């Protein structure tokens, strides 16, 4: 075929356009499943942040599938509900410190979850000046259901590690975050 007869994009190294191109384009899923050529990482190979970010892509994708989409919960919302489920009523200060959130951000988060009737603010019975954050019955059901849905996600992620590696990774990440190991 003379160069002038080639589809414009093919002449420039791209895929041909038109109906014939549809049949030549592989499904996106298949293209994504192919392993990319291994590149030298250079300084990235030694950067903890790079490896944490790469692992986060996998973890957050799994979270989206198992928790975010079915329960309409963001990661921080899920974490807050899990803390309330595990501990009972907590003060905003306790939640802010544990979730590493500023007061304005926590306040917006609490407002959003309260608007969904998942939690409520109550006066502290020991000190009428402070508040406790409490799960509503609806919030407790959602917390329990989303915790159960997160179990297969965790099993999938843990399948990549031995039990000792899993425990070590959690301890090491806690150290990087400047926190005591999880209990």
Coordinates of N, CA, C and O in Angstrom, one line a residue:
X1 N 0.9 -1.2 0.0 CA 0.0 0.0 0.0 C 0.9 1.2 0.0 O 1.8 1.3 0.8
X2 N 0.7 2.2 -0.9 CA 1.5 3.4 -0.9 C 1.2 4.2 0.4 O 0.2 4.1 0.9
X3 N 2.3 4.9 0.8 CA 2.1 5.7 2.1 C 0.9 6.6 2.1 O 0.3 6.7 3.1
X4 N 0.5 7.1 1.0 CA -0.7 8.0 1.0 C -2.0 7.2 1.2 O -3.0 7.8 1.6
X5 N -2.0 5.9 1.0 CA -3.2 5.1 1.2 C -3.3 4.6 2.6 O -4.4 4.1 3.0
X6 N -2.2 4.7 3.5 CA -2.3 4.3 4.8 C -3.2 5.2 5.6 O -3.3 6.4 5.4
X7 N -3.9 4.6 6.6 CA -4.7 5.5 7.5 C -3.7 6.5 8.1 O -2.6 6.1 8.4
X8 N -4.2 7.7 8.4 CA -3.3 8.8 8.9 C -2.6 8.4 10.1 O -1.4 8.5 10.3
X9 N -3.3 7.8 11.1 CA -2.7 7.5 12.4 C -1.7 6.4 12.2 O -0.7 6.3 12.9
X10 N -1.9 5.4 11.3 CA -1.0 4.3 11.2 C 0.3 4.8 10.6 O 1.4 4.3 10.9
X11 N 0.2 5.8 9.7 CA 1.4 6.4 9.1 C 2.3 7.0 10.1 O 3.5 7.2 9.9
X12 N 1.7 7.5 11.2 CA 2.4 8.2 12.2 C 2.7 7.3 13.4 O 2.9 7.7 14.5
X13 N 2.6 5.9 13.3 CA 2.9 5.0 14.3 C 1.7 4.7 15.3 O 1.8 4.0 16.2
X14 N 0.5 5.3 15.0 CA -0.6 5.0 15.9 C -1.5 3.9 15.4 O -1.1 3.3 14.3
X15 N -2.6 3.6 16.0 CA -3.5 2.6 15.5 C -4.3 3.1 14.4 O -4.6 4.3 14.4
X16 N -4.7 2.3 13.5 CA -5.6 2.7 12.4 C -6.9 3.2 12.9 O -7.4 2.6 13.9
X17 N -7.6 4.1 12.2 CA -8.9 4.6 12.7 C -10.0 3.9 11.9 O -9.7 3.2 10.9
X18 N -11.2 4.0 12.4 CA -12.3 3.5 11.7 C -12.8 2.1 12.2 O -12.3 1.6 13.2
X19 N -13.7 1.5 11.5 CA -14.3 0.3 11.9 C -13.3 -0.9 12.0 O -13.3 -1.7 12.9
X20 N -12.3 -0.9 11.1 CA -11.3 -1.9 11.1 C -10.5 -1.9 12.3 O -10.0 -2.9 12.9
X21 N -10.3 -0.7 12.9 CA -9.5 -0.5 14.1 C -10.1 -1.1 15.3 O -9.4 -1.7 16.1
X22 N -11.4 -1.1 15.3 CA -12.1 -1.7 16.5 C -11.7 -3.2 16.6 O -11.5 -3.7 17.7
X23 N -11.6 -3.9 15.5 CA -11.3 -5.3 15.6 C -9.9 -5.6 15.9 O -9.5 -6.7 16.3
X24 N -9.0 -4.6 15.7 CA -7.6 -4.8 16.0 C -7.2 -4.3 17.4 O -6.1 -4.6 17.8
X25 N -8.0 -3.6 18.0 CA -7.7 -3.1 19.4 C -8.0 -4.2 20.4 O -9.1 -4.8 20.4
X26 N -7.0 -4.6 21.2 CA -7.2 -5.6 22.2 C -8.0 -5.1 23.3 O -7.9 -3.9 23.6
X27 N -8.8 -5.9 24.0 CA -9.5 -5.4 25.2 C -8.6 -4.8 26.2 O -7.5 -5.2 26.4
X28 N -9.0 -3.7 26.8 CA -8.2 -3.0 27.8 C -7.8 -3.9 28.9 O -6.6 -3.9 29.3
X29 N -8.6 -4.8 29.4 CA -8.3 -5.7 30.5 C -7.1 -6.6 30.1 O -6.2 -6.8 30.9
X30 N -7.1 -7.1 28.8 CA -5.9 -7.9 28.4 C -4.7 -7.1 28.3 O -3.6 -7.6 28.7
X31 N -4.8 -5.9 27.9 CA -3.6 -5.0 27.8 C -3.0 -4.7 29.1 O -1.8 -4.7 29.4
X32 N -3.9 -4.4 30.1 CA -3.5 -4.1 31.4 C -2.9 -5.3 32.2 O -2.0 -5.2 33.0
X33 N -3.4 -6.5 31.8 CA -2.9 -7.7 32.4 C -1.5 -8.1 32.0 O -0.8 -8.9 32.7
X34 N -1.1 -7.6 30.8 CA 0.3 -7.9 30.4 C 1.3 -7.3 31.3 O 1.1 -6.2 31.8
X35 N 2.4 -8.0 31.6 CA 3.4 -7.5 32.5 C 4.3 -6.5 31.7 O 4.8 -6.8 30.7
X36 N 4.4 -5.3 32.2 CA 5.2 -4.3 31.5 C 6.7 -4.7 31.6 O 7.1 -5.5 32.5
X37 N 7.5 -4.2 30.6 CA 8.9 -4.5 30.7 C 9.5 -4.0 32.0 O 9.1 -2.9 32.4
X38 N 10.3 -4.7 32.6 CA 10.9 -4.3 33.9 C 11.9 -3.2 33.6 O 12.8 -3.3 32.8
X39 N 11.7 -2.1 34.3 CA 12.5 -0.9 34.2 C 13.5 -0.9 35.3 O 13.1 -1.3 36.4
X40 N 14.6 -0.3 35.1 CA 15.5 -0.1 36.3 C 14.9 1.0 37.1 O 14.5 2.1 36.6
X41 N 14.8 0.8 38.4 CA 14.2 1.8 39.2 C 15.1 2.9 39.7 O 14.7 3.9 40.2
X42 N 16.4 2.6 39.6 CA 17.4 3.6 40.0 C 17.2 4.0 41.5 O 16.9 3.1 42.3
X43 N 17.2 5.2 41.8 CA 17.0 5.6 43.2 C 15.7 5.2 43.8 O 15.6 5.0 45.0
X44 N 14.7 5.0 43.0 CA 13.4 4.6 43.5 C 13.4 3.2 44.2 O 12.7 3.0 45.2
X45 N 14.4 2.4 43.8 CA 14.5 1.0 44.4 C 14.8 1.1 45.9 O 14.4 0.2 46.7
X46 N 15.3 2.2 46.4 CA 15.7 2.4 47.8 C 14.7 3.3 48.5 O 14.9 3.5 49.7
X47 N 13.8 3.9 47.8 CA 12.9 4.8 48.5 C 11.6 4.2 49.0 O 10.8 3.6 48.3
X48 N 11.5 4.2 50.3 CA 10.4 3.6 51.0 C 9.1 4.2 50.5 O 8.1 3.4 50.3
X49 N 9.0 5.5 50.3 CA 7.8 6.1 49.9 C 7.3 5.5 48.5 O 6.1 5.4 48.3
X50 N 8.2 5.2 47.6 CA 7.8 4.7 46.3 C 7.2 3.3 46.6 O 6.1 3.0 46.0
X51 N 7.8 2.4 47.4 CA 7.3 1.1 47.6 C 5.9 1.1 48.3 O 5.0 0.3 48.1
X52 N 5.8 2.0 49.3 CA 4.5 2.2 50.0 C 3.4 2.6 49.0 O 2.3 2.1 49.0
X53 N 3.8 3.6 48.1 CA 2.8 4.1 47.1 C 2.4 2.9 46.2 O 1.2 2.8 45.8
X54 N 3.3 2.1 45.8 CA 3.0 1.0 44.9 C 2.1 0.0 45.6 O 1.1 -0.5 45.0
X55 N 2.4 -0.3 46.8 CA 1.5 -1.2 47.6 C 0.2 -0.6 47.8 O -0.9 -1.3 47.8
X56 N 0.1 0.7 48.0 CA -1.2 1.4 48.3 C -2.1 1.3 47.1 O -3.3 1.2 47.2
X57 N -1.5 1.3 45.9 CA -2.4 1.1 44.7 C -3.1 -0.2 44.8 O -4.3 -0.2 44.5
X58 N -2.5 -1.2 45.1 CA -3.1 -2.6 45.2 C -4.1 -2.6 46.4 O -5.3 -3.0 46.2
X59 N -3.7 -2.1 47.5 CA -4.6 -2.1 48.7 C -5.8 -1.2 48.5 O -6.9 -1.7 48.8
X60 N -5.6 0.0 47.9 CA -6.8 0.8 47.7 C -7.7 0.3 46.7 O -8.9 0.5 46.7
X61 N -7.2 -0.4 45.6 CA -8.0 -1.0 44.6 C -8.9 -2.1 45.2 O -10.1 -2.2 44.9
X62 N -8.3 -2.9 46.1 CA -9.0 -3.9 46.8 C -10.1 -3.3 47.7 O -11.2 -3.8 47.8
X63 N -9.7 -2.3 48.4 CA -10.7 -1.6 49.3 C -11.9 -1.1 48.5 O -13.0 -1.2 49.0
X64 N -11.6 -0.4 47.4 CA -12.7 0.1 46.5 C -13.7 -1.0 46.2 O -14.9 -0.8 46.3
X65 N -13.1 -2.2 45.8 CA -14.0 -3.3 45.4 C -14.8 -3.9 46.5 O -16.0 -4.1 46.4
X66 N -14.2 -4.0 47.7 CA -14.8 -4.7 48.8 C -15.6 -3.8 49.7 O -16.6 -4.3 50.3
X67 N -15.2 -2.6 49.9 CA -15.8 -1.7 50.9 C -16.4 -0.4 50.3 O -17.6 -0.1 50.5
X68 N -15.6 0.3 49.6 CA -16.0 1.7 49.2 C -17.3 1.6 48.3 O -18.3 2.3 48.6
X69 N -17.2 0.8 47.3 CA -18.4 0.8 46.3 C -19.6 0.2 47.0 O -20.7 0.8 46.9
X70 N -19.5 -1.0 47.6 CA -20.8 -1.6 48.1 C -21.3 -0.8 49.3 O -22.5 -0.8 49.5
X71 N -20.5 -0.2 50.1 CA -21.0 0.5 51.3 C -20.9 2.0 51.3 O -21.3 2.7 52.2
X72 N -20.4 2.5 50.2 CA -20.3 4.0 50.0 C -19.5 4.6 51.1 O -19.9 5.6 51.7
X73 N -18.4 4.0 51.5 CA -17.5 4.5 52.6 C -16.1 4.8 52.0 O -15.5 4.0 51.4
X74 N -15.7 6.0 52.4 CA -14.3 6.3 52.1 C -13.4 5.6 53.1 O -13.9 5.2 54.2
X75 N -12.1 5.6 52.8 CA -11.2 4.9 53.7 C -11.2 5.5 55.1 O -11.3 4.7 56.1
X76 N -11.2 6.8 55.3 CA -11.2 7.4 56.6 C -12.6 7.2 57.3 O -12.6 7.0 58.5
X77 N -13.6 7.1 56.6 CA -15.0 6.9 57.2 C -15.0 5.4 57.7 O -15.5 5.2 58.8
X78 N -14.5 4.5 56.9 CA -14.4 3.1 57.4 C -13.6 3.0 58.6 O -14.0 2.4 59.6
X79 N -12.4 3.7 58.6 CA -11.5 3.6 59.8 C -12.2 4.2 61.0 O -12.1 3.6 62.1
X80 N -12.9 5.3 60.9 CA -13.6 5.9 62.0 C -14.6 4.9 62.5 O -14.8 4.7 63.8
X81 N -15.4 4.3 61.7 CA -16.5 3.4 62.1 C -15.8 2.2 62.8 O -16.4 1.7 63.8
X82 N -14.7 1.7 62.3 CA -14.0 0.6 62.9 C -13.5 0.9 64.3 O -13.6 0.1 65.2
X83 N -13.0 2.2 64.5 CA -12.6 2.6 65.8 C -13.7 2.6 66.8 O -13.6 2.2 67.9
X84 N -14.9 3.2 66.3 CA -16.0 3.3 67.2 C -16.6 1.9 67.5 O -17.0 1.6 68.7
X85 N -16.6 1.0 66.5 CA -17.0 -0.4 66.8 C -16.2 -1.1 67.8 O -16.7 -1.8 68.6
X86 N -14.9 -0.9 67.7 CA -13.9 -1.6 68.6 C -13.8 -1.0 70.0 O -13.6 -1.7 70.9
X87 N -14.1 0.3 70.1 CA -13.9 1.0 71.4 C -15.1 1.5 72.1 O -15.1 1.9 73.2
X88 N -16.2 1.6 71.3 CA -17.4 2.3 71.9 C -17.2 3.8 71.8 O -16.4 4.3 71.0
X89 N -18.0 4.6 72.5 CA -17.9 6.0 72.4 C -16.5 6.6 72.6 O -15.7 6.1 73.5
X90 N -16.1 7.5 71.7 CA -14.8 8.1 71.8 C -15.0 9.6 71.7 O -15.9 10.1 71.1
X91 N -14.0 10.4 72.2 CA -14.0 11.8 72.0 C -13.5 12.2 70.7 O -12.7 11.4 70.0
X92 N -13.9 13.4 70.2 CA -13.3 13.8 68.9 C -11.8 13.9 69.0 O -11.1 13.6 68.0
X93 N -11.2 14.3 70.1 CA -9.8 14.4 70.2 C -9.1 13.0 70.0 O -8.1 12.9 69.4
X94 N -9.7 12.0 70.6 CA -9.2 10.6 70.5 C -9.2 10.2 69.0 O -8.3 9.6 68.5
X95 N -10.3 10.5 68.3 CA -10.5 10.1 66.9 C -9.5 10.9 66.1 O -8.8 10.3 65.2
X96 N -9.3 12.2 66.3 CA -8.4 13.0 65.5 C -7.0 12.5 65.7 O -6.3 12.4 64.7
X97 N -6.6 12.2 66.9 CA -5.2 11.8 67.1 C -5.0 10.4 66.4 O -3.9 10.2 65.7
X98 N -5.9 9.5 66.6 CA -5.7 8.2 66.0 C -5.7 8.2 64.5 O -5.0 7.5 63.8
X99 N -6.6 9.0 63.9 CA -6.7 9.1 62.4 C -5.8 10.1 61.8 O -5.8 10.3 60.6
X100 N -5.0 10.8 62.7 CA -4.1 11.9 62.2 C -4.9 12.9 61.4 O -4.5 13.2 60.3
X101 N -5.9 13.5 62.0 CA -6.8 14.5 61.3 C -6.8 15.7 62.1 O -6.8 15.7 63.4
X102 N -6.9 16.9 61.4 CA -7.1 18.1 62.1 C -8.5 18.3 62.5 O -9.4 17.6 62.0
X103 N -8.7 19.2 63.5 CA -10.1 19.4 64.0 C -11.1 19.7 62.9 O -12.2 19.2 62.9
X104 N -10.8 20.7 62.0 CA -11.8 21.0 61.0 C -12.1 19.8 60.1 O -13.3 19.6 59.7
X105 N -11.1 19.0 59.7 CA -11.3 17.9 58.8 C -12.2 16.8 59.6 O -13.1 16.3 59.0
X106 N -11.9 16.6 60.8 CA -12.6 15.6 61.6 C -14.1 16.1 61.8 O -15.0 15.3 61.6
X107 N -14.3 17.4 62.0 CA -15.6 17.9 62.1 C -16.4 17.7 60.9 O -17.6 17.3 60.9
X108 N -15.9 18.0 59.7 CA -16.6 17.7 58.4 C -16.9 16.2 58.3 O -18.0 15.9 57.8
X109 N -15.9 15.4 58.6 CA -16.2 13.9 58.5 C -17.3 13.5 59.5 O -18.2 12.8 59.0
X110 N -17.3 14.0 60.7 CA -18.4 13.6 61.6 C -19.7 14.2 61.1 O -20.7 13.5 61.2
X111 N -19.7 15.4 60.6 CA -21.0 15.9 60.0 C -21.5 15.1 58.9 O -22.7 14.8 58.9
X112 N -20.6 14.6 58.0 CA -21.0 13.8 56.9 C -21.6 12.5 57.4 O -22.7 12.0 56.9
X113 N -21.0 11.8 58.4 CA -21.5 10.5 58.9 C -22.7 10.7 59.7 O -23.6 9.9 59.7
X114 N -22.8 11.8 60.4 CA -24.1 12.1 61.2 C -25.2 12.4 60.2 O -26.3 11.9 60.5
X115 N -25.0 13.0 59.1 CA -26.0 13.3 58.1 C -26.5 12.0 57.5 O -27.7 11.9 57.1
X116 N -25.7 11.0 57.5 CA -26.1 9.6 57.0 C -26.7 8.8 58.2 O -27.0 7.6 58.0
X117 N -26.9 9.4 59.3 CA -27.5 8.7 60.5 C -26.6 7.5 61.0 O -27.2 6.6 61.5
X118 N -25.3 7.6 60.8 CA -24.4 6.5 61.2 C -23.8 6.8 62.6 O -23.4 5.8 63.2
X119 N -23.8 8.0 63.0 CA -23.3 8.3 64.4 C -24.0 9.5 64.9 O -24.7 10.2 64.2
X120 N -23.8 9.7 66.2 CA -24.3 10.9 66.8 C -23.3 11.4 67.8 O -22.5 10.7 68.3
X121 N -23.5 12.7 68.2 CA -22.6 13.3 69.2 C -23.5 13.4 70.4 O -24.6 13.8 70.4
X122 N -22.9 13.0 71.5 CA -23.6 13.0 72.8 C -22.7 13.7 73.8 O -21.4 13.6 73.8
X123 N -23.3 14.4 74.8 CA -22.5 15.0 75.9 C -21.9 13.9 76.7 O -22.5 12.9 77.0
X124 N -20.6 14.1 77.1 CA -19.9 13.2 78.0 C -20.6 13.2 79.3 O -20.8 14.3 79.9
X125 N -21.1 12.0 79.8 CA -21.8 12.0 81.1 C -20.9 12.4 82.3 O -21.4 12.9 83.3
X126 N -19.6 12.3 82.1 CA -18.7 12.7 83.2 C -18.3 14.1 83.2 O -17.9 14.7 84.2
X127 N -18.4 14.7 82.0 CA -18.0 16.1 81.8 C -18.9 16.7 80.8 O -18.7 16.5 79.6
X128 N -19.9 17.4 81.2 CA -20.9 18.0 80.3 C -20.3 18.9 79.2 O -21.0 19.3 78.3
X129 N -19.1 19.3 79.3 CA -18.5 20.2 78.4 C -18.0 19.5 77.1 O -17.8 20.1 76.1
X130 N -17.7 18.3 77.2 CA -17.1 17.5 76.1 C -18.1 16.6 75.5 O -19.2 16.3 76.1
X131 N -17.8 16.1 74.3 CA -18.7 15.2 73.6 C -18.1 13.8 73.4 O -16.9 13.6 73.4
X132 N -19.0 12.9 73.2 CA -18.6 11.5 72.8 C -19.2 11.3 71.4 O -20.3 11.8 71.2
X133 N -18.5 10.6 70.6 CA -19.0 10.2 69.3 C -19.5 8.7 69.5 O -18.7 7.9 69.9
X134 N -20.8 8.5 69.1 CA -21.4 7.2 69.3 C -22.0 6.7 68.0 O -22.6 7.4 67.3
X135 N -21.8 5.4 67.8 CA -22.5 4.8 66.6 C -24.0 4.7 66.9 O -24.4 4.3 68.0
X136 N -24.8 5.0 65.9 CA -26.2 4.7 65.9 C -26.4 3.2 65.6 O -25.5 2.6 65.1
X137 N -27.6 2.7 65.8 CA -27.9 1.3 65.4 C -27.6 1.1 63.9 O -27.0 0.1 63.6
X138 N -28.0 2.0 63.1 CA -27.7 1.9 61.7 C -26.2 1.9 61.4 O -25.6 1.2 60.6
X139 N -25.4 2.8 62.1 CA -24.0 2.9 62.0 C -23.3 1.6 62.5 O -22.3 1.1 61.9
X140 N -23.8 1.0 63.6 CA -23.3 -0.3 64.1 C -23.5 -1.4 63.0 O -22.5 -2.1 62.7
X141 N -24.7 -1.4 62.4 CA -24.9 -2.5 61.4 C -24.0 -2.3 60.2 O -23.4 -3.2 59.7
X142 N -23.8 -1.0 59.8 CA -22.9 -0.7 58.6 C -21.5 -1.1 59.0 O -20.8 -1.7 58.2
X143 N -21.1 -0.7 60.2 CA -19.7 -1.0 60.6 C -19.5 -2.5 60.6 O -18.4 -3.0 60.1
X144 N -20.4 -3.3 61.2 CA -20.2 -4.7 61.2 C -20.3 -5.3 59.8 O -19.4 -6.2 59.5
X145 N -21.1 -4.9 59.0 CA -21.2 -5.4 57.6 C -20.0 -5.1 56.8 O -19.4 -5.9 56.1
X146 N -19.5 -3.9 56.9 CA -18.3 -3.5 56.2 C -17.0 -4.2 56.7 O -16.1 -4.5 56.0
X147 N -17.0 -4.4 58.0 CA -15.9 -5.1 58.6 C -15.9 -6.6 58.1 O -14.8 -7.1 57.7
X148 N -17.0 -7.2 58.0 CA -17.1 -8.5 57.4 C -16.7 -8.6 56.0 O -16.0 -9.5 55.5
X149 N -17.1 -7.5 55.2 CA -16.7 -7.4 53.8 C -15.2 -7.2 53.6 O -14.7 -7.6 52.6
X150 N -14.6 -6.6 54.6 CA -13.1 -6.3 54.5 C -12.3 -7.6 54.7 O -11.1 -7.7 54.4
X151 N -12.9 -8.6 55.3 CA -12.2 -9.9 55.6 C -11.6 -10.5 54.4 O -10.4 -10.9 54.4
X152 N -12.4 -10.8 53.3 CA -11.8 -11.4 52.1 C -10.7 -10.5 51.5 O -9.8 -11.0 51.0
X153 N -10.9 -9.2 51.6 CA -9.9 -8.3 51.1 C -8.6 -8.5 51.8 O -7.5 -8.6 51.2
X154 N -8.7 -8.6 53.1 CA -7.4 -8.8 53.9 C -6.8 -10.2 53.6 O -5.6 -10.3 53.6
X155 N -7.7 -11.2 53.5 CA -7.2 -12.5 53.1 C -6.4 -12.5 51.8 O -5.3 -13.1 51.7
X156 N -6.9 -11.8 50.8 CA -6.3 -11.7 49.5 C -4.9 -11.0 49.7 O -3.9 -11.4 49.1
X157 N -4.9 -9.9 50.4 CA -3.6 -9.2 50.6 C -2.6 -10.0 51.5 O -1.4 -10.1 51.1
X158 N -3.1 -10.7 52.5 CA -2.2 -11.5 53.3 C -1.7 -12.7 52.6 O -0.7 -13.3 53.0
X159 N -2.4 -13.2 51.6 CA -1.9 -14.3 50.8 C -0.5 -14.1 50.2 O 0.2 -15.0 49.9
X160 N -0.1 -12.8 50.1 CA 1.2 -12.5 49.5 C 2.3 -12.6 50.5 O 3.5 -12.5 50.2
X161 N 1.9 -12.8 51.8 CA 2.9 -12.8 52.9 C 2.8 -14.0 53.8 O 1.7 -14.6 53.9
X162 N 3.8 -14.4 54.4 CA 3.7 -15.4 55.5 C 3.1 -14.7 56.7 O 3.1 -13.5 56.8
X163 N 2.6 -15.4 57.7 CA 2.0 -14.8 58.9 C 3.1 -13.9 59.6 O 2.8 -12.8 60.1
X164 N 4.4 -14.4 59.6 CA 5.4 -13.6 60.3 C 5.7 -12.4 59.5 O 6.0 -11.3 60.1
X165 N 5.7 -12.5 58.1 CA 6.0 -11.3 57.3 C 4.9 -10.2 57.5 O 5.1 -9.0 57.6
X166 N 3.6 -10.7 57.6 CA 2.5 -9.8 57.8 C 2.6 -9.1 59.1 O 2.5 -7.8 59.2
X167 N 2.9 -9.8 60.2 CA 3.1 -9.2 61.5 C 4.3 -8.2 61.5 O 4.2 -7.1 62.0
X168 N 5.4 -8.6 60.8 CA 6.5 -7.7 60.7 C 6.2 -6.4 59.9 O 6.6 -5.3 60.3
X169 N 5.5 -6.6 58.8 CA 5.1 -5.4 58.0 C 4.3 -4.4 58.8 O 4.5 -3.2 58.7
X170 N 3.3 -4.9 59.5 CA 2.5 -4.1 60.3 C 3.3 -3.3 61.4 O 3.2 -2.1 61.6
X171 N 4.2 -4.1 62.0 CA 5.1 -3.4 63.0 C 6.0 -2.4 62.4 O 6.1 -1.3 62.9
X172 N 6.6 -2.7 61.2 CA 7.5 -1.8 60.6 C 6.7 -0.5 60.1 O 7.2 0.6 60.2
X173 N 5.5 -0.7 59.5 CA 4.8 0.5 59.1 C 4.3 1.3 60.2 O 4.3 2.6 60.1
X174 N 4.0 0.7 61.4 CA 3.7 1.5 62.6 C 4.9 2.4 63.0 O 4.8 3.5 63.3
X175 N 6.1 1.8 62.9 CA 7.3 2.5 63.3 C 7.5 3.7 62.3 O 7.9 4.8 62.7
X176 N 7.3 3.4 61.0 CA 7.5 4.5 60.0 C 6.5 5.6 60.3 O 6.9 6.8 60.2
X177 N 5.3 5.3 60.8 CA 4.3 6.3 61.1 C 4.5 6.9 62.4 O 3.8 7.8 62.8
X178 N 5.6 6.4 63.2 CA 5.8 7.0 64.5 C 4.8 6.6 65.5 O 4.6 7.3 66.5
X179 N 4.3 5.4 65.4 CA 3.2 4.9 66.3 C 3.7 3.7 67.0 O 4.5 2.9 66.4
X180 N 3.2 3.4 68.1 CA 3.5 2.0 68.7 C 2.8 1.0 67.8 O 1.8 1.2 67.1
X181 N 3.3 -0.3 67.9 CA 2.7 -1.3 67.1 C 1.2 -1.5 67.5 O 0.8 -1.3 68.6
X182 N 0.4 -1.9 66.5 CA -1.0 -2.1 66.7 C -1.3 -3.2 67.7 O -0.6 -4.1 67.8
X183 N -2.4 -3.0 68.4 CA -2.8 -4.0 69.4 C -4.0 -4.8 68.8 O -4.8 -4.4 68.1

